[in-house]
Amino acid sequence: MLVRSEMSIPLQFGPLKIASQGYLASAIQPLILASERGDDLAPVVQAITHDFGFDVFAHGVMLTLRLEAESQVYMFSTHTRAWLQVYDQRAYIEVDPRVHALLETSLPVIWDQGTFRGKSPAADQFLDAAMSYGVASGVAIPVRDNQGHASMTALSSATPALNAARLGVINRRLGEMVLFAQCLHEISRAAILQRGITPLSRGTSLSGRERECLTLASRGLTSDDIAGRLQISPRTVEFHFAGIRSKLAAANRQEAIAKAMSAGLISP
């Protein structure tokens, strides 16, 4: 059963100052101007997403607010909250092939069911779950800025296979999509740093995997140790801890452990 998309995350932050130079590219001008006015960005973002031929978008950024603090995760999306919750609680970031592909390249990844299907049982299980929520193909775009902040923008549709005609359209407009992703990165960074918005996940439940990571860290294990114990990559462990800090409003790993123990989420 296909779960239809709905606007699930507010995209209105108040007026933002966007660091743009020279003439604005026409493809992103409506989005930049709406951001600077403080308008609701949802209709603009949704219109651009649909114009590219996709149903939904998701933009996630890892960002450090202060020099002494570690990164947290901020999500902006038109997916349903149900899919975002499933993704979080099942720790799909460990097996999401789009994420793993973008860890290996700085180029956009165009994908459908034929791209990743059959790579592993876990990846196939993710693809099945994603498809039931209308995420069956799309484009994933990485962005890294001059301060080292990284983000990923995913444009997705319910179409499981991209035919030659659709691939042709995507390739012709891929430059605009990359520009859109870069624009979203600038807007999300401005909203976080200038308006002090909090992560969407703040106060939500830790996943089972996040509790495992915290428990092992409380026993003195490093990220490499935890990765070996759980048979995941150290980078994925860092993703989990960024999510943990976001949920617990913790500046670093030690504060996250202390807060989790105080709340009875993990045992000493």
mmCIF file of N, CA and C in Angstrom, residues 19-92:
data_model
loop_
_atom_site.group_PDB
_atom_site.id
_atom_site.type_symbol
_atom_site.label_atom_id
_atom_site.label_comp_id
_atom_site.label_asym_id
_atom_site.label_seq_id
_atom_site.Cartn_x
_atom_site.Cartn_y
_atom_site.Cartn_z
ATOM 1 N N ALA A 19 23.919 34.266 2.174
ATOM 2 C CA ALA A 19 25.182 34.793 1.643
ATOM 3 C C ALA A 19 25.295 34.496 0.153
ATOM 4 N N SER A 20 24.611 35.291 -0.659
ATOM 5 C CA SER A 20 24.693 35.136 -2.112
ATOM 6 C C SER A 20 25.415 36.335 -2.703
ATOM 7 N N GLN A 21 26.179 36.097 -3.747
ATOM 8 C CA GLN A 21 26.952 37.152 -4.392
ATOM 9 C C GLN A 21 26.545 37.272 -5.861
ATOM 10 N N GLY A 22 26.581 38.481 -6.389
ATOM 11 C CA GLY A 22 26.269 38.663 -7.804
ATOM 12 C C GLY A 22 24.791 38.473 -8.090
ATOM 13 N N TYR A 23 24.479 38.167 -9.339
ATOM 14 C CA TYR A 23 23.093 37.956 -9.761
ATOM 15 C C TYR A 23 22.628 36.563 -9.329
ATOM 16 N N LEU A 24 21.396 36.488 -8.850
ATOM 17 C CA LEU A 24 20.850 35.203 -8.439
ATOM 18 C C LEU A 24 20.476 34.370 -9.659
ATOM 19 N N ALA A 25 20.834 33.092 -9.641
ATOM 20 C CA ALA A 25 20.411 32.178 -10.704
ATOM 21 C C ALA A 25 18.893 32.085 -10.680
ATOM 22 N N SER A 26 18.279 32.121 -11.837
ATOM 23 C CA SER A 26 16.820 32.149 -11.910
ATOM 24 C C SER A 26 16.176 30.912 -11.296
ATOM 25 N N ALA A 27 16.876 29.768 -11.346
ATOM 26 C CA ALA A 27 16.307 28.520 -10.837
ATOM 27 C C ALA A 27 16.058 28.564 -9.338
ATOM 28 N N ILE A 28 16.873 29.337 -8.611
ATOM 29 C CA ILE A 28 16.737 29.361 -7.156
ATOM 30 C C ILE A 28 16.274 30.722 -6.635
ATOM 31 N N GLN A 29 16.079 31.668 -7.521
ATOM 32 C CA GLN A 29 15.704 33.013 -7.084
ATOM 33 C C GLN A 29 14.433 33.030 -6.239
ATOM 34 N N PRO A 30 13.346 32.320 -6.626
ATOM 35 C CA PRO A 30 12.141 32.343 -5.787
ATOM 36 C C PRO A 30 12.394 31.807 -4.374
ATOM 37 N N LEU A 31 13.255 30.791 -4.263
ATOM 38 C CA LEU A 31 13.535 30.191 -2.961
ATOM 39 C C LEU A 31 14.366 31.125 -2.084
ATOM 40 N N ILE A 32 15.375 31.759 -2.665
ATOM 41 C CA ILE A 32 16.204 32.696 -1.905
ATOM 42 C C ILE A 32 15.387 33.893 -1.441
ATOM 43 N N LEU A 33 14.599 34.459 -2.345
ATOM 44 C CA LEU A 33 13.805 35.637 -1.993
ATOM 45 C C LEU A 33 12.766 35.314 -0.922
ATOM 46 N N ALA A 34 12.141 34.149 -1.020
ATOM 47 C CA ALA A 34 11.169 33.735 -0.007
ATOM 48 C C ALA A 34 11.847 33.557 1.347
ATOM 49 N N SER A 35 13.066 33.038 1.338
ATOM 50 C CA SER A 35 13.821 32.855 2.584
ATOM 51 C C SER A 35 14.152 34.194 3.220
ATOM 52 N N GLU A 36 14.566 35.133 2.406
ATOM 53 C CA GLU A 36 14.935 36.453 2.931
ATOM 54 C C GLU A 36 13.721 37.213 3.462
ATOM 55 N N ARG A 37 12.558 36.954 2.884
ATOM 56 C CA ARG A 37 11.333 37.608 3.378
ATOM 57 C C ARG A 37 10.786 36.919 4.626
ATOM 58 N N GLY A 38 11.205 35.676 4.863
ATOM 59 C CA GLY A 38 10.656 34.921 5.983
ATOM 60 C C GLY A 38 9.373 34.212 5.649
ATOM 61 N N ASP A 39 9.103 33.994 4.356
ATOM 62 C CA ASP A 39 7.885 33.309 3.926
ATOM 63 C C ASP A 39 7.951 31.820 4.264
ATOM 64 N N ASP A 40 6.794 31.183 4.216
ATOM 65 C CA ASP A 40 6.736 29.728 4.295
ATOM 66 C C ASP A 40 7.372 29.164 3.024
ATOM 67 N N LEU A 41 8.417 28.371 3.176
ATOM 68 C CA LEU A 41 9.139 27.850 2.015
ATOM 69 C C LEU A 41 8.494 26.596 1.432
ATOM 70 N N ALA A 42 7.559 26.006 2.159
ATOM 71 C CA ALA A 42 6.985 24.734 1.733
ATOM 72 C C ALA A 42 6.392 24.792 0.325
ATOM 73 N N PRO A 43 5.548 25.771 -0.004
ATOM 74 C CA PRO A 43 4.982 25.793 -1.366
ATOM 75 C C PRO A 43 6.041 25.963 -2.448
ATOM 76 N N VAL A 44 7.076 26.760 -2.160
ATOM 77 C CA VAL A 44 8.130 26.987 -3.152
ATOM 78 C C VAL A 44 8.944 25.716 -3.364
ATOM 79 N N VAL A 45 9.344 25.092 -2.268
ATOM 80 C CA VAL A 45 10.144 23.868 -2.351
ATOM 81 C C VAL A 45 9.344 22.756 -3.029
ATOM 82 N N GLN A 46 8.080 22.637 -2.664
ATOM 83 C CA GLN A 46 7.250 21.594 -3.255
ATOM 84 C C GLN A 46 7.060 21.824 -4.749
ATOM 85 N N ALA A 47 6.892 23.073 -5.144
ATOM 86 C CA ALA A 47 6.715 23.390 -6.563
ATOM 87 C C ALA A 47 7.974 23.048 -7.359
ATOM 88 N N ILE A 48 9.146 23.344 -6.796
ATOM 89 C CA ILE A 48 10.404 23.020 -7.474
ATOM 90 C C ILE A 48 10.577 21.509 -7.571
ATOM 91 N N THR A 49 10.281 20.819 -6.472
ATOM 92 C CA THR A 49 10.389 19.354 -6.463
ATOM 93 C C THR A 49 9.512 18.749 -7.550
ATOM 94 N N HIS A 50 8.270 19.195 -7.637
ATOM 95 C CA HIS A 50 7.346 18.673 -8.653
ATOM 96 C C HIS A 50 7.784 19.064 -10.063
ATOM 97 N N ASP A 51 8.337 20.263 -10.201
ATOM 98 C CA ASP A 51 8.806 20.697 -11.519
ATOM 99 C C ASP A 51 9.936 19.803 -12.017
ATOM 100 N N PHE A 52 10.753 19.297 -11.108
ATOM 101 C CA PHE A 52 11.815 18.363 -11.479
ATOM 102 C C PHE A 52 11.260 16.968 -11.797
ATOM 103 N N GLY A 53 9.987 16.741 -11.490
ATOM 104 C CA GLY A 53 9.369 15.451 -11.770
ATOM 105 C C GLY A 53 9.399 14.482 -10.609
ATOM 106 N N PHE A 54 9.598 14.999 -9.387
ATOM 107 C CA PHE A 54 9.639 14.137 -8.209
ATOM 108 C C PHE A 54 8.476 14.452 -7.280
ATOM 109 N N ASP A 55 8.215 13.520 -6.369
ATOM 110 C CA ASP A 55 7.077 13.667 -5.464
ATOM 111 C C ASP A 55 7.460 14.336 -4.147
ATOM 112 N N VAL A 56 8.615 13.963 -3.604
ATOM 113 C CA VAL A 56 9.016 14.430 -2.271
ATOM 114 C C VAL A 56 10.497 14.768 -2.255
ATOM 115 N N PHE A 57 10.887 15.545 -1.265
ATOM 116 C CA PHE A 57 12.299 15.818 -1.068
ATOM 117 C C PHE A 57 12.644 15.633 0.401
ATOM 118 N N ALA A 58 13.902 15.375 0.669
ATOM 119 C CA ALA A 58 14.423 15.347 2.033
ATOM 120 C C ALA A 58 15.798 15.992 2.009
ATOM 121 N N HIS A 59 16.056 16.813 2.994
ATOM 122 C CA HIS A 59 17.355 17.472 3.100
ATOM 123 C C HIS A 59 17.827 17.324 4.532
ATOM 124 N N GLY A 60 18.941 16.635 4.718
ATOM 125 C CA GLY A 60 19.510 16.461 6.047
ATOM 126 C C GLY A 60 20.884 17.082 6.108
ATOM 127 N N VAL A 61 21.162 17.810 7.198
ATOM 128 C CA VAL A 61 22.459 18.459 7.358
ATOM 129 C C VAL A 61 23.008 18.180 8.748
ATOM 130 N N MET A 62 24.308 17.908 8.818
ATOM 131 C CA MET A 62 24.999 17.756 10.100
ATOM 132 C C MET A 62 25.783 19.031 10.352
ATOM 133 N N LEU A 63 25.534 19.644 11.504
ATOM 134 C CA LEU A 63 26.114 20.960 11.738
ATOM 135 C C LEU A 63 26.507 21.120 13.199
ATOM 136 N N THR A 64 27.627 21.788 13.430
ATOM 137 C CA THR A 64 28.111 22.085 14.765
ATOM 138 C C THR A 64 27.802 23.541 15.079
ATOM 139 N N LEU A 65 27.077 23.780 16.164
ATOM 140 C CA LEU A 65 26.662 25.136 16.498
ATOM 141 C C LEU A 65 27.766 25.936 17.176
ATOM 142 N N ARG A 66 28.559 25.271 18.018
ATOM 143 C CA ARG A 66 29.605 25.963 18.753
ATOM 144 C C ARG A 66 30.913 25.192 18.618
ATOM 145 N N LEU A 67 32.025 25.895 18.799
ATOM 146 C CA LEU A 67 33.331 25.260 18.641
ATOM 147 C C LEU A 67 33.510 24.088 19.604
ATOM 148 N N GLU A 68 32.953 24.217 20.811
ATOM 149 C CA GLU A 68 33.154 23.178 21.819
ATOM 150 C C GLU A 68 32.127 22.053 21.713
ATOM 151 N N ALA A 69 31.171 22.197 20.808
ATOM 152 C CA ALA A 69 30.109 21.202 20.676
ATOM 153 C C ALA A 69 30.341 20.315 19.460
ATOM 154 N N GLU A 70 29.739 19.136 19.504
ATOM 155 C CA GLU A 70 29.814 18.206 18.385
ATOM 156 C C GLU A 70 28.551 18.325 17.536
ATOM 157 N N SER A 71 28.579 17.721 16.353
ATOM 158 C CA SER A 71 27.516 17.928 15.371
ATOM 159 C C SER A 71 26.176 17.336 15.800
ATOM 160 N N GLN A 72 25.112 17.948 15.286
ATOM 161 C CA GLN A 72 23.763 17.434 15.427
ATOM 162 C C GLN A 72 23.149 17.325 14.042
ATOM 163 N N VAL A 73 22.016 16.622 13.952
ATOM 164 C CA VAL A 73 21.366 16.371 12.668
ATOM 165 C C VAL A 73 20.077 17.178 12.575
ATOM 166 N N TYR A 74 19.925 17.869 11.468
ATOM 167 C CA TYR A 74 18.712 18.643 11.193
ATOM 168 C C TYR A 74 18.089 18.118 9.901
ATOM 169 N N MET A 75 16.785 17.885 9.945
ATOM 170 C CA MET A 75 16.081 17.326 8.793
ATOM 171 C C MET A 75 14.980 18.277 8.329
ATOM 172 N N PHE A 76 14.924 18.480 7.016
ATOM 173 C CA PHE A 76 13.870 19.256 6.375
ATOM 174 C C PHE A 76 13.308 18.374 5.268
ATOM 175 N N SER A 77 11.995 18.223 5.220
ATOM 176 C CA SER A 77 11.462 17.196 4.331
ATOM 177 C C SER A 77 9.992 17.402 4.032
ATOM 178 N N THR A 78 9.545 16.779 2.928
ATOM 179 C CA THR A 78 8.113 16.693 2.645
ATOM 180 C C THR A 78 7.618 15.248 2.749
ATOM 181 N N HIS A 79 8.434 14.377 3.324
ATOM 182 C CA HIS A 79 7.987 13.015 3.606
ATOM 183 C C HIS A 79 6.979 13.035 4.761
ATOM 184 N N THR A 80 6.231 11.968 4.889
ATOM 185 C CA THR A 80 5.345 11.835 6.039
ATOM 186 C C THR A 80 6.182 11.595 7.292
ATOM 187 N N ARG A 81 5.634 12.025 8.410
ATOM 188 C CA ARG A 81 6.311 11.761 9.684
ATOM 189 C C ARG A 81 6.415 10.252 9.929
ATOM 190 N N ALA A 82 5.444 9.501 9.423
ATOM 191 C CA ALA A 82 5.465 8.052 9.623
ATOM 192 C C ALA A 82 6.730 7.435 9.017
ATOM 193 N N TRP A 83 7.074 7.847 7.783
ATOM 194 C CA TRP A 83 8.274 7.305 7.150
ATOM 195 C C TRP A 83 9.539 7.765 7.871
ATOM 196 N N LEU A 84 9.579 9.005 8.286
ATOM 197 C CA LEU A 84 10.751 9.494 9.007
ATOM 198 C C LEU A 84 10.949 8.745 10.319
ATOM 199 N N GLN A 85 9.843 8.411 10.981
ATOM 200 C CA GLN A 85 9.940 7.669 12.236
ATOM 201 C C GLN A 85 10.408 6.237 11.983
ATOM 202 N N VAL A 86 9.869 5.608 10.948
ATOM 203 C CA VAL A 86 10.301 4.254 10.605
ATOM 204 C C VAL A 86 11.798 4.249 10.263
ATOM 205 N N TYR A 87 12.222 5.213 9.480
ATOM 206 C CA TYR A 87 13.630 5.313 9.078
ATOM 207 C C TYR A 87 14.525 5.439 10.305
ATOM 208 N N ASP A 88 14.090 6.263 11.248
ATOM 209 C CA ASP A 88 14.886 6.500 12.454
ATOM 210 C C ASP A 88 14.920 5.273 13.361
ATOM 211 N N GLN A 89 13.764 4.741 13.687
ATOM 212 C CA GLN A 89 13.706 3.673 14.681
ATOM 213 C C GLN A 89 14.287 2.349 14.181
ATOM 214 N N ARG A 90 14.260 2.137 12.886
ATOM 215 C CA ARG A 90 14.853 0.914 12.330
ATOM 216 C C ARG A 90 16.322 1.116 11.931
ATOM 217 N N ALA A 91 16.862 2.270 12.247
ATOM 218 C CA ALA A 91 18.272 2.578 11.960
ATOM 219 C C ALA A 91 18.610 2.328 10.493
ATOM 220 N N TYR A 92 17.735 2.796 9.618
ATOM 221 C CA TYR A 92 17.944 2.560 8.186
ATOM 222 C C TYR A 92 19.159 3.300 7.631
#
